[in-house]
Each structure stands twice: as C-alpha cells, then as structure tokens.
Coordinates of C-alpha atoms and ligand atoms in Angstrom, one line a residue:
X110 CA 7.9 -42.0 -11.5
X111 CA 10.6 -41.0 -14.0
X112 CA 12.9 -38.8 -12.5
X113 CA 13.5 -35.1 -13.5
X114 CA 16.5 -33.8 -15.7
X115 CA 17.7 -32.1 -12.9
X116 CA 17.0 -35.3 -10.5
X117 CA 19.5 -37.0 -13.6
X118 CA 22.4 -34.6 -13.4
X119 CA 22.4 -34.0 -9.5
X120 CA 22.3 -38.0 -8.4
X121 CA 20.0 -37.1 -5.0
X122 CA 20.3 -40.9 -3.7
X123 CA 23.9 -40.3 -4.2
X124 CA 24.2 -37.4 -2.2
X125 CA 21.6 -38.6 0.6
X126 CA 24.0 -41.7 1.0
X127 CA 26.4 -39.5 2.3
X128 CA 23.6 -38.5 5.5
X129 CA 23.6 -41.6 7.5
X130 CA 20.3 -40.1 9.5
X131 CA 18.5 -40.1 6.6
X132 CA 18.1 -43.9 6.6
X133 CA 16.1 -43.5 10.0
X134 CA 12.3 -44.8 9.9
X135 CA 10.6 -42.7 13.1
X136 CA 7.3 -44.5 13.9
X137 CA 8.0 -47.5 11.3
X138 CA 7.9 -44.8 8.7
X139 CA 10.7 -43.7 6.1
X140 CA 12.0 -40.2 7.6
X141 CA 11.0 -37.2 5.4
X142 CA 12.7 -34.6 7.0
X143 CA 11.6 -31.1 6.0
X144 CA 12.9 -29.4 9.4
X145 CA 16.5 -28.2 7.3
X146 CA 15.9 -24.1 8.4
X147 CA 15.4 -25.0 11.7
X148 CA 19.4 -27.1 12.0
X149 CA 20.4 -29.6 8.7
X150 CA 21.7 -33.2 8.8
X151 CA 25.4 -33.9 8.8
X152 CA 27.4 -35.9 6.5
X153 CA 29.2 -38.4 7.1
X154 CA 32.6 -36.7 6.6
X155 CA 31.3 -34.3 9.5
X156 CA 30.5 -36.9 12.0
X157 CA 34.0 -38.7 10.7
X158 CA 35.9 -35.4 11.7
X159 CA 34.4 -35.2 15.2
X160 CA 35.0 -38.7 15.8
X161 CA 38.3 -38.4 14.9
X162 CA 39.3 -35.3 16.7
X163 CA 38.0 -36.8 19.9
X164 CA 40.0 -40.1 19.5
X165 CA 43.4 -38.9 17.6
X166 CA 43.5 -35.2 17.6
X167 CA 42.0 -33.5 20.9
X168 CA 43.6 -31.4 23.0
X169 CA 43.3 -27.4 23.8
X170 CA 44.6 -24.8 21.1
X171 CA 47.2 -22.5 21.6
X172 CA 48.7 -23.1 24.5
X173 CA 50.5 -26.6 24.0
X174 CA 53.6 -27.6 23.2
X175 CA 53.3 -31.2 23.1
X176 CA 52.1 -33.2 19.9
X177 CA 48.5 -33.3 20.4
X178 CA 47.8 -28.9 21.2
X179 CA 50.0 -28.7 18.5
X180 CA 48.1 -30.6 15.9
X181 CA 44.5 -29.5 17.2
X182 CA 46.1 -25.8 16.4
X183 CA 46.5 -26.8 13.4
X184 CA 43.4 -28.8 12.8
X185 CA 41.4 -25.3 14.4
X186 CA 43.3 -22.8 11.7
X187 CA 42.8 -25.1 8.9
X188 CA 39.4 -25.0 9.5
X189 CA 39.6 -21.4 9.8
X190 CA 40.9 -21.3 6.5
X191 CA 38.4 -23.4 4.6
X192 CA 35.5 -20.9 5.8
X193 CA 38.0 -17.9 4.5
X194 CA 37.3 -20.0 1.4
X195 CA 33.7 -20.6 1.2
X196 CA 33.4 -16.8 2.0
X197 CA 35.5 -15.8 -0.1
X198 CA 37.4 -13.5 2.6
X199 CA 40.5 -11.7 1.7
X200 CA 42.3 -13.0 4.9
X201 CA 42.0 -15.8 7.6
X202 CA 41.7 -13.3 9.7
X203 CA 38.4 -12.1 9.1
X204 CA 36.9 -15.4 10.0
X205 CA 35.8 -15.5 13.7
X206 CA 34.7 -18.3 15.5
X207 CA 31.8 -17.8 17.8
X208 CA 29.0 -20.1 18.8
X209 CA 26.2 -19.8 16.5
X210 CA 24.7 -17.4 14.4
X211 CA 23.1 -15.5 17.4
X212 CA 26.9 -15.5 19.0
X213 CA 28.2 -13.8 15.9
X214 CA 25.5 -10.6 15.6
X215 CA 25.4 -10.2 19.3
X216 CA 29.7 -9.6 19.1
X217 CA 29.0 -7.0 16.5
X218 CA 25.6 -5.8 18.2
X219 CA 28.0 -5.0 21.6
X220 CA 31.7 -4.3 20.1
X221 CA 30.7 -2.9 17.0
X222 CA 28.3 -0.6 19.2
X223 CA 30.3 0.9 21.7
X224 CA 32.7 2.3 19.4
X225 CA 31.0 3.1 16.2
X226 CA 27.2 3.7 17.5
X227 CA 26.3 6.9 18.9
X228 CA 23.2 8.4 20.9
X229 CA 20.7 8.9 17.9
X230 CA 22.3 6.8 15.5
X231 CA 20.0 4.5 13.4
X232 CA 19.8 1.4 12.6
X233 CA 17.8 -0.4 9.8
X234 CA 16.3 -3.7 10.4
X235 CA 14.1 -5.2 8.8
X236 CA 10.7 -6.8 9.5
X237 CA 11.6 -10.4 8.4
X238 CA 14.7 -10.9 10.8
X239 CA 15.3 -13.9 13.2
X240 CA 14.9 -12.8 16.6
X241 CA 18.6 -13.3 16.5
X242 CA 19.0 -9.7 14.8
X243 CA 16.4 -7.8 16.7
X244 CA 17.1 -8.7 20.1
X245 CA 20.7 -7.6 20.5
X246 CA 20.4 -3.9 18.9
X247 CA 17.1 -3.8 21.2
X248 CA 19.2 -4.4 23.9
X249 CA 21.8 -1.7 22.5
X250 CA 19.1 0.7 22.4
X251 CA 18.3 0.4 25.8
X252 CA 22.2 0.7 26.5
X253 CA 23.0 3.2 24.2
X254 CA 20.3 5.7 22.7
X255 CA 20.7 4.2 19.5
X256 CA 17.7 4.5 17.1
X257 CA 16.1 1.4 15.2
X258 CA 14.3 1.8 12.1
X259 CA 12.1 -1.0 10.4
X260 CA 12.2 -1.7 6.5
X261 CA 8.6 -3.3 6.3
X262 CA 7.9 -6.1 4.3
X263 CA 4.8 -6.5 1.5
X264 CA 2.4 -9.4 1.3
X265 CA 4.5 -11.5 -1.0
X266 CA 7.0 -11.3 1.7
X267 CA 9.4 -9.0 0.0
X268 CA 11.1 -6.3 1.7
X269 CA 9.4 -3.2 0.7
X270 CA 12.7 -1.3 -1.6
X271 CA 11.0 2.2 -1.9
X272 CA 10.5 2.6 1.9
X273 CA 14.0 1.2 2.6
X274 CA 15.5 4.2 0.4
X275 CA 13.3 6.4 2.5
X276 CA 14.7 5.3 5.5
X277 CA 18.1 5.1 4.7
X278 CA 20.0 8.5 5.4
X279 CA 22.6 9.9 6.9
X280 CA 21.5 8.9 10.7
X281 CA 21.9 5.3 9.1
X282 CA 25.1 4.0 10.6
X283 CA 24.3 0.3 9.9
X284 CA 21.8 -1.6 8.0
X285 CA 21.7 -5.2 9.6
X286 CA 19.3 -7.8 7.7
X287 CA 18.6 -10.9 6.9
X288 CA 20.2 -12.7 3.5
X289 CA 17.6 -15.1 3.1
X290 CA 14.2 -15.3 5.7
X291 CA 13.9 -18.3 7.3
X292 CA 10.7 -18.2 7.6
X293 CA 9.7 -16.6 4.0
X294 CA 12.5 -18.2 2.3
X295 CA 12.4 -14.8 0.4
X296 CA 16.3 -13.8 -0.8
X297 CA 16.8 -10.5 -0.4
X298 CA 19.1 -8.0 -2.9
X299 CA 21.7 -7.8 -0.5
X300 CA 24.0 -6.6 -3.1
X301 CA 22.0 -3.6 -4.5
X302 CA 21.2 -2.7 -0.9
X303 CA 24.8 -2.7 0.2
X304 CA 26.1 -0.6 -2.8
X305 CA 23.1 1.9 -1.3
X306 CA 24.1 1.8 2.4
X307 CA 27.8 2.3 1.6
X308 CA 26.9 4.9 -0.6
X309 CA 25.0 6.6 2.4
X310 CA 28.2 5.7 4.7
X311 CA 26.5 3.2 6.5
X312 CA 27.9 -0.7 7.4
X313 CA 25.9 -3.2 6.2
X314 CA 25.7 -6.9 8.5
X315 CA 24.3 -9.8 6.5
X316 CA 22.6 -12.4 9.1
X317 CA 23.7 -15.3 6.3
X318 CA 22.3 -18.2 8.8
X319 CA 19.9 -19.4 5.9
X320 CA 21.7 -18.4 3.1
X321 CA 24.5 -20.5 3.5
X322 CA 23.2 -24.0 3.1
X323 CA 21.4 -22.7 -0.3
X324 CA 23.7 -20.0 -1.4
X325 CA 26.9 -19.2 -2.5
X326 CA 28.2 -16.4 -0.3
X327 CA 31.1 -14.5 -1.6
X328 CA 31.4 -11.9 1.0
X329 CA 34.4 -9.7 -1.4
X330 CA 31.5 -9.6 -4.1
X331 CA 28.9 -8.7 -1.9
X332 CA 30.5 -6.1 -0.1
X333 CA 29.3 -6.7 3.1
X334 CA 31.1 -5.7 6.1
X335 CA 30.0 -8.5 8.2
X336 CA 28.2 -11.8 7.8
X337 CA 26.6 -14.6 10.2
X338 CA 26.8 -17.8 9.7
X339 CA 25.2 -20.8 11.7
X340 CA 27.2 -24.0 11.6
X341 CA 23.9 -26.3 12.6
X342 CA 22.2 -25.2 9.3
X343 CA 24.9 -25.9 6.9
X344 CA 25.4 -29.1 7.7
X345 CA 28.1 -28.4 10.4
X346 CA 28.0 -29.3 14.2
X347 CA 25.6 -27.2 16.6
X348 CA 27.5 -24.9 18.6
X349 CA 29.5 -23.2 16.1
X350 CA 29.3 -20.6 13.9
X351 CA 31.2 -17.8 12.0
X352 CA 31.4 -13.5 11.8
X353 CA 33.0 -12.6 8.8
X354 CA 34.4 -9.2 9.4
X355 CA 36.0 -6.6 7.4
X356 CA 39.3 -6.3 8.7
X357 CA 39.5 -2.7 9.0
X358 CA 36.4 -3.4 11.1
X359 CA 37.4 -6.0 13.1
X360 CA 40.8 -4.1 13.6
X361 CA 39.4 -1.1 15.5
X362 CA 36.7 -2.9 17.6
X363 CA 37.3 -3.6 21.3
X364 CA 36.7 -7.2 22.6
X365 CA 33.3 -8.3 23.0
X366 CA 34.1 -10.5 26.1
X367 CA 37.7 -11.1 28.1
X368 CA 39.4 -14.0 29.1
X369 CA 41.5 -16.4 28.0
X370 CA 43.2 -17.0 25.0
X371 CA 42.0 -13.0 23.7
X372 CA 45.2 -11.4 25.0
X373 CA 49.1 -10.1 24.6
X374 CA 49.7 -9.6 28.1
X375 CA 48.2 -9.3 31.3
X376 CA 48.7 -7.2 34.7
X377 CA 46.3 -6.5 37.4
X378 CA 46.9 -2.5 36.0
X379 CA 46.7 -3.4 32.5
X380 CA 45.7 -5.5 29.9
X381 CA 46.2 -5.8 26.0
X382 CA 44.9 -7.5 23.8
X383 CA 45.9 -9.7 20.7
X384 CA 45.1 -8.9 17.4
X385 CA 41.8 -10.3 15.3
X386 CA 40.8 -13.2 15.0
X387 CA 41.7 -14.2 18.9
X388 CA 40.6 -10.9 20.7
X389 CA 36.9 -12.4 19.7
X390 CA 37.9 -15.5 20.7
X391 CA 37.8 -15.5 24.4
X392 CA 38.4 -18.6 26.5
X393 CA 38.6 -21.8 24.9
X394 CA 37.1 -22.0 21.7
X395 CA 34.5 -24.9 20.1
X396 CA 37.4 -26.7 18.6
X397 CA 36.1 -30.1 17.7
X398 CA 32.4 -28.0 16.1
X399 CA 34.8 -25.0 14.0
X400 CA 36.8 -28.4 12.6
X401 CA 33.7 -30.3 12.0
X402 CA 31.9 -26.9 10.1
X403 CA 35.2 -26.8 7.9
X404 CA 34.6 -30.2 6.9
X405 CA 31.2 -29.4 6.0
X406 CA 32.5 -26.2 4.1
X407 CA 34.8 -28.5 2.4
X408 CA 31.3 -30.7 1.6
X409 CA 29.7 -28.1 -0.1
X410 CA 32.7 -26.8 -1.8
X411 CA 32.8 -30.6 -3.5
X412 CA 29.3 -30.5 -4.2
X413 CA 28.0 -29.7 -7.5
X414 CA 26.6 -26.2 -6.2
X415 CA 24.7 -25.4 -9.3
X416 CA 23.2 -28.9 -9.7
X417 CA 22.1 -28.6 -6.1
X418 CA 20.6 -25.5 -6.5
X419 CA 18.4 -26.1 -9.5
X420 CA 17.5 -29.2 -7.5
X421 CA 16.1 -26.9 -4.8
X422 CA 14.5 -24.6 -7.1
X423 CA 12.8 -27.8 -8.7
X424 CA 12.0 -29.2 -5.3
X425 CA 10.2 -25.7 -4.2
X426 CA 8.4 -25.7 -7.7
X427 CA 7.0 -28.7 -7.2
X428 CA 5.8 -28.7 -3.6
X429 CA 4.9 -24.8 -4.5
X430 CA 2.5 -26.2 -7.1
X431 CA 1.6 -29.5 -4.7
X432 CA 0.4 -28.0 -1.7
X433 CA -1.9 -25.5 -3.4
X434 CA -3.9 -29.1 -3.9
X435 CA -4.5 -29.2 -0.1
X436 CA -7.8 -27.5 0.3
X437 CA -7.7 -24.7 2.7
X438 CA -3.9 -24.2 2.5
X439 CA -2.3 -20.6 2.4
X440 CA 1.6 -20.0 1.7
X441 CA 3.2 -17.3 3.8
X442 CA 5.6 -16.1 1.5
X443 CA 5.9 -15.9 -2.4
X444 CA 8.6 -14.1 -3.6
X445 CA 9.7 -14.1 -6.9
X446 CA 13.6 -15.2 -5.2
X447 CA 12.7 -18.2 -2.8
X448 CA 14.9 -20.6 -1.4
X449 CA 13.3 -24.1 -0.5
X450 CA 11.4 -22.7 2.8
X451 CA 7.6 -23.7 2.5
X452 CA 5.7 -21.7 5.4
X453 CA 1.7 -22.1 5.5
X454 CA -1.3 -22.2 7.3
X455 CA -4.4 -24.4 6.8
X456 CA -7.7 -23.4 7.9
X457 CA -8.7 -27.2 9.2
X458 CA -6.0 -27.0 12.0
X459 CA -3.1 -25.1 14.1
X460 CA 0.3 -25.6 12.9
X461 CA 0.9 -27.6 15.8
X462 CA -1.7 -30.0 15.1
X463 CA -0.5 -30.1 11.5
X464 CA 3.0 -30.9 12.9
X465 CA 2.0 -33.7 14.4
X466 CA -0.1 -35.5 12.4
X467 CA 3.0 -35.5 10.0
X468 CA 5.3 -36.7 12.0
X469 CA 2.7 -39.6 12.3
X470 CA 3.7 -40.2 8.8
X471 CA 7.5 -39.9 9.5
X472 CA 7.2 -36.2 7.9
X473 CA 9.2 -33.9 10.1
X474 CA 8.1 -29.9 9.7
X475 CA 8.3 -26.8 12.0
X476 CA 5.3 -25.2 13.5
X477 CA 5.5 -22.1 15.4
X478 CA 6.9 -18.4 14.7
X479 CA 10.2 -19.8 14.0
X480 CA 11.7 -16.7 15.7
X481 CA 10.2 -14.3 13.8
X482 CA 7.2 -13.0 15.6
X483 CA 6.9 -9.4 14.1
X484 CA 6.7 -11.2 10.7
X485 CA 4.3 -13.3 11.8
X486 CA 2.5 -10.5 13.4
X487 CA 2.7 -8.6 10.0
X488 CA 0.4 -10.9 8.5
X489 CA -1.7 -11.3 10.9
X490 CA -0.6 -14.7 12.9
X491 CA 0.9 -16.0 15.3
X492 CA 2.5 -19.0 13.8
X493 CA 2.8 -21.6 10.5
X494 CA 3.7 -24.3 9.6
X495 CA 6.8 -25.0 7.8
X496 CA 8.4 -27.1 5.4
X497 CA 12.0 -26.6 5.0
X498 CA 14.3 -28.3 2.2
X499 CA 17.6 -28.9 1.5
X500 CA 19.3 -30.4 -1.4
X501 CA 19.3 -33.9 -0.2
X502 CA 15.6 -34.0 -0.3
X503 CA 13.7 -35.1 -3.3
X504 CA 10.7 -34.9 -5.0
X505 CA 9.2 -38.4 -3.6
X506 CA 9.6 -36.9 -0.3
X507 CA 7.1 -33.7 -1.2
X508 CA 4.5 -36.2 -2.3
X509 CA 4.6 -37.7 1.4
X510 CA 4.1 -34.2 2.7
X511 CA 1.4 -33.2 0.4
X512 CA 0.0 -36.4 1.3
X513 CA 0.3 -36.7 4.8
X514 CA -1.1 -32.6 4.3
X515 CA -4.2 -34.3 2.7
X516 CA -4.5 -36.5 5.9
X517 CA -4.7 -33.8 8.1
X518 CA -8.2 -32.3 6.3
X519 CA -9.2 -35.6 7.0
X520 CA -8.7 -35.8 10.6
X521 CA -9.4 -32.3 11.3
X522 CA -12.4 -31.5 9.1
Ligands
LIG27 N1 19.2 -16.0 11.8 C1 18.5 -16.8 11.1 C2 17.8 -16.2 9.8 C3 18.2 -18.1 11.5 O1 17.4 -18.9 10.8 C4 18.8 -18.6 12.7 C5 18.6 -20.0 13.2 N2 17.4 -20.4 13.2 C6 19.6 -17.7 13.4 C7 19.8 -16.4 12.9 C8 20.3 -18.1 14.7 O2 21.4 -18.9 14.4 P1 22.1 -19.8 15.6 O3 21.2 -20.9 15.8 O4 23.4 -20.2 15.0 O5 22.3 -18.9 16.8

C-alpha cells in the first residue's frame, strides 16, 4: 500500500521506533495496540529517565542536604517546570503533582469544596464524565448539601449546548467536565463553555486525562481554572499526574490531606502550612513518575504536534469508514470533533467476546464501560468495545482490526 500524505510528512515508523513495546508479538502475532485511552506506551526517553533516576539520581526531595536530595530536588522542579510549559501556566506554581487524574479532581472535589461550596450550591457535570469526575462531588454531596446538575448528552454523543445554558445559573458555582470523552472521543467546546460559566461567576475544572495525549492544552487560552491531567495516558509513568490550578485558587484553598513535606511549622497546638505547590503535596511525592511525565512532556513538545494530529484525524477517518464494513457493527459516538477513540458494539457478540478474539490476532482493545456507566446507560448499554489510537499507530494496524473484526462474525455468527 502506498502510504498517505500525511503518513509522508509525519514518518510513523519513525516515531514508533522510539516505543520499544511496540516491537512485542503477543501470541506470535505483531502487537496492534488500540488500548491508548485506557494508559499509552512510553518512549524510550521515558523509561531512560526512570532508569536513570533510580541508578544516578534517587534520593527524597526537599529535605537533603547531601548531593543526591539535592539533585533529585532539582530533577522534581525541572519536571515541574516542563508541565508549566506544556500547559502553558503562568507560574510553576500552579502545577501540582498528585497521583493520577482521579488524585487531581478528588483534591479539588475536597479542598476546593469546603471553602468555596455551600449547602445548595450546584454543580454541572456532564453525562459523558469518567467516573473519576462523578464520584468525588457525589461524595461531596453527601458531605456537604451541594447540588449536582447533569448536562445530557445527544445521540451523536455531543453534549447537548441549549440545555447546558439552561442549567447554568447563578446556583452554578462550578462546572466540572470532561475535555475530550474517553469513551466518545467527542471534544467538547471547553472554551465557549468557560467564557459562559465565568460569565455566570462560576469555576470551570477541565478533567484533560484524554485530551492531553491528542491535544494541545494551553490552560492561559482556555481559561480554565483547573485541569486534570493523567501521566499513564500521555505517555508518562502510571502513578503520576497533574492539577493545574489558578493561583488565586490554589492560594486560598486549605490542604486536601496533611503530612509531610506540606508544612511551615509544626506544634502539637498549631500547624501552618507552606505555600502552593507543597501544601498539595503531602508526604513524599512520586518523584521518579513527575520526572519521567516531564520527559514525556518534553516528547510531545519535540513532536511535530500538527503532523501527529492530522495523522490521528486520518487514522480515525479511516477506521471510521473501515469498520462500517463489519456487518452488524454500531459506533457509539459520532461527533463532528472526535479524537482517535473508536467505541462500538456488534450484534454477533459481547464486547468481551470481541476483545478476545482480537487479542487472538495480537489486536489489543477495551471492552467494558470504560468508567462511564451513565453514558453507557444513556444509550441504552451496558458496555462496548473500544478501539483507542494514538499517533504511533498507523493505518496497517486498522486493517488488522477491521480484519480480525471480520473474524469475529465468523466465529460468532
Ligand atoms: N478522566 C478520564 C476522561 C479518563 O479517561 C481517566 C483515565 N481512564 C481518568 C479521568 C482517570 O485518570 P487516572 O487514571 O489518572 O486516575
């Protein structure tokens, strides 16, 4: 097969070099891994930067005077600063380190909440979120009185605008939703819909977990006063992740947790606590993952971002067009603003059947609800299968899946 013009300017093989894992063959078969919303590969230069921290560089942070502390401090706030610059924060100070995605909205969900969220407040959700963002304001309701409102989503699995101006008012004291669904693949207007919420005086907390291995996220353009970011799924270590917050925010919130390393000075009458970025930052940190995740922000801040992303918007094209062969195939999710995330059904067998006839065939998918159960439930289901891309995959690799999607008619039919 000729390769695409896109396939010509962004060298794929070039970049898949750079993921060892991708040479594996599972069951004698070349890997086609299509799992990327569920956690993404690591390059090389992230596996080198664990590696090394662990044999040259490790020690604890901030508490060291000796060589090593001193140069894993500086390894940890260098890393700090490369996600300032992938953000696009104003200040390394609005980068805080927690432990995933999850990690990251619960701190805001809890510290966020006790100060600013009163009795009756509201708070918009949407119905495509990750369990992630549903969960924790759940559990603040049950704390705290507040209010939780649901922007519903239509059957292309967009969010549904007019009822999301309805719902906004003045009771709206935070909207928290998802950038990019990763279960849809559906990119939301975040923009628009933070220019709306601030005009209401309401905050506004992206949940960016999918967004940032497909987007560029500039959080001063956005507007945003807070954004989630998991380390696994942009190509970073597992166990990491980021909150962006809004200084002014992150200023006036309490701690989420106590500990180590989070305050000025302690008594058994009194505590106080250090400024933002270590008040959220209790106990020891993930050092080796936040210098591994700026490695990988460092990766995509090399990468021809543009190239890459008209790669994935080929690559969802194509295996758009590809799997509507499969007889008795139906896409969850067709907005007109996709990222690479293929979720479907097939009327021949359950998603985990599909799953694992795949992976038969070295193709490696999700099946299940993906943490998003009300979305599934929205349209009906209670799971799908999904393939998920990133821009190291290429087109060969959706003609194994459509193929191996063919197989499983044949078994199951
Ligand atoms: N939100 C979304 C949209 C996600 O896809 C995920 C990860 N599947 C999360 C939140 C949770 O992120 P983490 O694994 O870092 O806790």
């Amino acid at each position: 097969m000729q390769p695409t013009s896109t396939e010509l300017r962004f060298d794929v093989e070039k970049v898949r070099a750079d993921f060892p894992i991708l040479g594996l063959r599972p069951h004698g078969k070349p890997l086609v891994y299509l799992d990327n919303a569920a956690s993404a590969q690591k390059p090389r230069a992230v596996i080198e930067a664990l590696r090394r921290f662990y044999e040259s560089e490790n020690a604890n942070v901030h508490r060291g005077v000796h060589y090593l502390s001193q140069l894993a401090s500086e390894r940890y706030e260098a890393a700090r600063e490369k996600l300032r610059r992938l953000l696009n924060a104003r200040d390394a100070r609005e980068i805080v380190f927690t432990s995933g995605a999850t990690d990251a909205i619960n701190l805001v969900a809890t510290s966020f909440g006790q100060v600013f969220l009163k009795p009756g407040d509201e708070v918009l959700l949407t119905q495509m979120e990750h369990h992630s963002n549903i969960v924790p304001w759940q559990m603040l309701r049950d704390r705290a009185g507040i209010v939780l409102r649901v922007v519903p989503v239509t059957d292309a699995g967009e969010l549904d605008l007019a009822t999301f101006d309805q719902l906004l008012t003045e009771r709206t004291k935070l909207v928290a939703m998802v950038h990019v669904s990763n279960t849809l693949g559906t990119v939301n207007p975040v923009k628009q819909i933070i220019a709306k919420s601030h005009a209401r005086g309401a905050a506004v907390l992206l949940d960016c977990a999918q967004a940032a291995p497909h987007l560029r996220i500039d959080v001063q353009d956005l507007g945003c006063d807070f954004a989630a970011i998991a380390g696994h799924k942009m190509f970073g270590p597992t166990g990491v992740g980021v909150l962006y917050g809004r200084a002014e925010w992150l200023d006036r919130m309490p701690p989420h947790r106590g500990g180590g390393n989070m305050i000025k000075s302690v008594t058994f009458e009194k505590t106080t606590y250090a400024d933002a970025p270590a008040r959220f930052e209790a106990g020891t940190p993930p050092i080796a993952g936040a210098i591994g995740l700026g490695e990988a922000a460092d990766y995509l801040m090399n990468l021809d971002f543009a190239a890459a992303t008209s790669h994935e918007a080929e690559l969802l094209a194509y295996a758009t067009e590809q799997v509507r062969t499969v007889p008795g195939l139906r896409i969850i999710g067709t907005a007109a603003d996709k990222v690479p995330v293929l979720s479907f059904t097939m009327d021949a067998a359950h998603p985990h059947d599909i799953g694992q006839v795949l992976d038969g065939y070295g193709v490696a998918i999700r099946a299940g609800h993906h943490c998003t159960q009300p979305l599934h439930q929205r349209f009906g289901l209670a799971s799908t299968a999904r393939a998920s891309f990133a821009f190291y995959n290429k087109r060969e690799e959706v003609d194994a899946l459509v193929s191996a999607l063919h197989h499983v008619n044949e078994v199951f039919v």
